[in-house]
Amino acid sequence: MAADIGNAYLNAQCREKVYFTAGMEFGAKKGQCVVVIRAMYGLKTSGAAWRAFLAQTMYALGFKSCKADPDLWMKLGVKND
């Protein structure tokens, strides 16, 4: 099973400091220097930041990563008959 999660990267913290000049979308702050605090599409490390955030969350929920495919998550349980 695969899924595409819209805005998924925004849940992960940005690992490095990224500065840019605010555009007209920022209204009165246009032209000011701003710092990115959340991972976002287009940054080289966003995928790794999102995967680390997902792994931390999955481990906290009791899932284990498969050794053969680290992106496959399993939760072992006992089947009651």
Coordinates of C-alpha atoms in Angstrom, one line a residue:
M1 CA 0.0 0.0 0.0
A2 CA 1.3 3.5 -0.8
A3 CA -0.1 6.9 -0.1
D4 CA 0.7 10.5 -0.9
I5 CA 0.3 12.8 2.0
G6 CA -0.3 16.5 1.1
N7 CA 1.9 18.9 3.0
A8 CA 3.6 16.0 4.8
Y9 CA 7.0 17.8 4.9
L10 CA 5.5 20.6 7.0
N11 CA 5.3 18.3 10.0
A12 CA 9.1 17.9 10.2
Q13 CA 11.5 20.4 11.6
C14 CA 14.0 21.9 9.2
R15 CA 17.5 20.6 10.0
E16 CA 19.5 23.6 8.7
K17 CA 19.0 27.3 8.8
V18 CA 17.5 28.5 5.5
Y19 CA 17.1 32.2 4.9
F20 CA 15.2 33.9 2.1
T21 CA 13.7 37.2 1.2
A22 CA 10.0 37.4 1.8
G23 CA 7.9 37.9 -1.4
M24 CA 4.7 39.9 -1.9
E25 CA 2.7 37.0 -0.3
F26 CA 4.0 38.2 3.1
G27 CA 2.3 41.6 2.8
A28 CA 3.9 44.2 5.1
K29 CA 6.9 41.9 5.6
K30 CA 7.8 41.9 1.9
G31 CA 11.5 42.2 1.3
Q32 CA 12.4 41.2 4.9
C33 CA 14.8 38.3 5.6
V34 CA 12.9 35.3 7.0
V35 CA 14.0 31.9 8.4
V36 CA 12.4 28.6 7.4
I37 CA 11.6 26.5 10.5
R38 CA 9.7 23.7 8.9
A39 CA 10.9 21.4 6.2
M40 CA 9.3 22.3 2.8
Y41 CA 9.3 20.9 -0.7
G42 CA 12.4 22.0 -2.7
L43 CA 14.9 21.8 0.1
K44 CA 17.5 19.1 -0.3
T45 CA 17.1 17.7 3.2
S46 CA 13.3 17.8 3.5
G47 CA 12.9 14.2 2.5
A48 CA 15.3 13.0 5.1
A49 CA 13.8 15.3 7.8
W50 CA 10.3 13.9 7.0
R51 CA 11.5 10.3 7.1
A52 CA 13.2 10.8 10.5
F53 CA 10.0 12.4 11.8
L54 CA 7.9 9.6 10.5
A55 CA 10.2 6.9 11.9
Q56 CA 10.2 8.6 15.3
T57 CA 6.4 8.7 15.3
M58 CA 6.0 5.1 14.1
Y59 CA 8.4 3.8 16.8
A60 CA 6.5 5.7 19.4
L61 CA 3.3 3.9 18.2
G62 CA 4.9 0.5 18.6
F63 CA 5.8 -0.2 15.0
K64 CA 9.1 -1.8 13.9
S65 CA 10.9 -1.1 10.7
C66 CA 11.8 -4.0 8.4
K67 CA 15.5 -4.7 8.1
A68 CA 15.2 -5.6 4.4
D69 CA 13.1 -2.5 3.6
P70 CA 13.3 0.3 6.2
D71 CA 10.2 2.0 4.7
L72 CA 8.1 -1.0 5.5
W73 CA 6.6 -0.8 9.0
M74 CA 5.1 -3.7 11.0
K75 CA 3.4 -4.0 14.3
L76 CA 3.6 -7.5 15.7
G77 CA 0.7 -8.8 17.7
V78 CA -0.8 -12.0 19.1
K79 CA -3.8 -13.3 17.2
N80 CA -6.5 -14.5 19.6
D81 CA -8.5 -17.5 18.2

